[in-house]
Each structure stands twice: as C-alpha cells, then as structure tokens.
Amino acid sequence: DAPLCMDHECLAPPEEGCESSSECDGDEPVCHPQSGECVGCVSNRDCGPSAPFCEHEEWSCVECLVDAHCPSSVPICEEGTCVECTEDEHCPEGFQCGDLACEPE
C-alpha cells in the first residue's frame, strides 16, 4: 500500500482497523489515516455547513473552534458550539448567564 499523506507528513497505513473510509459509516464515516479508527472527520472538508470545523481531539465536526467562528448573536465558542454566554460578564446589564444564554436577573 502507498503511504497516506496528512498535514505535509506521509504515514504508513495502520496495521489494524480501517484502511479507507469505505469501511466506515454512520456518525463516523471517515477512516483516520494514522489510527485506523473510523471517526467523524480528519479535516474541515469532511464536515457539512451546520458543523463546518473538524475538532482534532475527538475528531468530530463542530460549529466552532474559536469565538471568531460564531455570529454576533451567539459570540462565544464553548466546546464546539456557539453560545450567548459562559459567564455573567458576557451579558448586558440586568441579565445573567444561565444555561449558556443571557437571562433577566
């Protein structure tokens, strides 16, 4: 088998597990070239419009990786999801953060 290249590094195919994404399906449709495990993604190209970024700890598609990926209405990236707040200081005066959203005090 030819080596796979990822992030400018060529890797030998895994000794165990999947060798190609055709062996994967469902929520984990992509074969990770280093681990041989079926995962959600290995790059942003594997993700769709609702969760366009590949998070490289869990190898899953997420809505955001950093705050800059979020719209102004939900400007905080919290564990891959855009939310309104994570602490009271993110909310306007008279509101507090509860369940990742600003609520009246």
Tab-separated table of C-alpha atoms in Angstrom:
chain	number	residue	atom	x	y	z
A	1	ASP	CA	0.000	0.000	0.000
A	2	ALA	CA	1.115	3.554	-0.743
A	3	PRO	CA	1.638	5.830	2.267
A	4	LEU	CA	-1.064	8.337	3.134
A	5	CYS	CA	-0.119	11.996	3.496
A	6	MET	CA	-1.699	14.303	6.069
A	7	ASP	CA	-0.518	17.735	7.252
A	8	HIS	CA	2.568	17.505	5.000
A	9	GLU	CA	3.641	14.191	6.550
A	10	CYS	CA	3.421	10.790	4.872
A	11	LEU	CA	2.266	7.929	7.033
A	12	ALA	CA	2.235	4.191	6.596
A	13	PRO	CA	-1.254	2.636	6.561
A	14	PRO	CA	-2.397	1.442	10.001
A	15	GLU	CA	-1.668	-2.165	10.933
A	16	GLU	CA	-5.178	-2.666	12.341
A	17	GLY	CA	-8.603	-1.109	11.804
A	18	CYS	CA	-9.899	0.592	8.692
A	19	GLU	CA	-7.737	1.345	5.693
A	20	SER	CA	-10.238	3.512	3.813
A	21	SER	CA	-13.401	5.489	4.526
A	22	SER	CA	-15.421	2.945	2.539
A	23	GLU	CA	-15.107	0.729	5.632
A	24	CYS	CA	-16.749	3.399	7.850
A	25	ASP	CA	-20.322	4.716	8.085
A	26	GLY	CA	-22.904	6.461	10.286
A	27	ASP	CA	-21.641	9.169	12.660
A	28	GLU	CA	-18.045	8.108	11.991
A	29	PRO	CA	-17.793	7.966	8.174
A	30	VAL	CA	-14.063	8.743	7.791
A	31	CYS	CA	-11.087	6.429	8.297
A	32	HIS	CA	-8.354	8.207	10.277
A	33	PRO	CA	-5.114	7.531	8.367
A	34	GLN	CA	-2.915	7.295	11.486
A	35	SER	CA	-5.071	5.383	13.949
A	36	GLY	CA	-7.104	3.204	11.594
A	37	GLU	CA	-10.238	4.203	13.507
A	38	CYS	CA	-13.490	5.358	11.965
A	39	VAL	CA	-14.030	8.979	13.067
A	40	GLY	CA	-16.336	11.903	12.302
A	41	CYS	CA	-13.674	13.831	10.373
A	42	VAL	CA	-9.971	14.361	9.802
A	43	SER	CA	-10.251	17.794	8.139
A	44	ASN	CA	-12.813	20.569	7.616
A	45	ARG	CA	-13.545	19.101	4.161
A	46	ASP	CA	-15.233	16.161	5.904
A	47	CYS	CA	-17.757	18.445	7.648
A	48	GLY	CA	-21.056	19.972	6.495
A	49	PRO	CA	-22.419	23.520	6.687
A	50	SER	CA	-24.088	23.223	10.115
A	51	ALA	CA	-20.867	21.997	11.770
A	52	PRO	CA	-18.101	23.066	9.355
A	53	PHE	CA	-14.984	22.586	11.526
A	54	CYS	CA	-13.143	19.367	12.375
A	55	GLU	CA	-12.161	19.286	16.047
A	56	HIS	CA	-8.948	17.255	16.366
A	57	GLU	CA	-9.274	15.895	19.910
A	58	GLU	CA	-12.498	13.941	19.383
A	59	TRP	CA	-12.218	14.016	15.556
A	60	SER	CA	-15.761	15.301	15.187
A	61	CYS	CA	-17.428	18.117	13.234
A	62	VAL	CA	-18.354	21.127	15.346
A	63	GLU	CA	-19.982	24.520	14.864
A	64	CYS	CA	-16.871	26.441	16.007
A	65	LEU	CA	-13.305	26.091	17.213
A	66	VAL	CA	-12.777	29.714	18.331
A	67	ASP	CA	-15.055	32.684	19.129
A	68	ALA	CA	-14.347	34.227	15.710
A	69	HIS	CA	-16.282	31.362	14.064
A	70	CYS	CA	-19.506	32.424	15.826
A	71	PRO	CA	-22.089	35.048	14.749
A	72	SER	CA	-22.619	38.135	16.907
A	73	SER	CA	-25.913	36.778	18.289
A	74	VAL	CA	-24.095	33.832	19.931
A	75	PRO	CA	-20.480	35.081	20.026
A	76	ILE	CA	-18.806	32.569	22.386
A	77	CYS	CA	-17.427	29.201	21.244
A	78	GLU	CA	-17.982	26.732	24.082
A	79	GLU	CA	-16.887	23.141	23.418
A	80	GLY	CA	-17.623	23.396	19.691
A	81	THR	CA	-20.967	25.193	19.991
A	82	CYS	CA	-21.706	28.907	19.597
A	83	VAL	CA	-23.444	30.224	22.717
A	84	GLU	CA	-24.590	33.577	24.054
A	85	CYS	CA	-22.530	33.486	27.263
A	86	THR	CA	-20.442	31.409	29.631
A	87	GLU	CA	-20.292	33.981	32.448
A	88	ASP	CA	-22.383	36.938	33.640
A	89	GLU	CA	-19.902	39.476	32.196
A	90	HIS	CA	-20.901	38.390	28.665
A	91	CYS	CA	-24.469	39.612	29.252
A	92	PRO	CA	-25.883	43.149	29.148
A	93	GLU	CA	-26.657	44.968	32.376
A	94	GLY	CA	-29.684	43.490	34.147
A	95	PHE	CA	-29.037	39.988	32.754
A	96	GLN	CA	-27.105	36.981	34.000
A	97	CYS	CA	-25.749	33.901	32.248
A	98	GLY	CA	-27.771	30.752	32.783
A	99	ASP	CA	-27.558	27.606	30.648
A	100	LEU	CA	-25.230	29.419	28.211
A	101	ALA	CA	-27.816	32.147	27.497
A	102	CYS	CA	-28.420	35.603	28.973
A	103	GLU	CA	-31.490	35.717	31.207
A	104	PRO	CA	-33.080	38.573	33.168
A	105	GLU	CA	-31.753	38.790	36.736
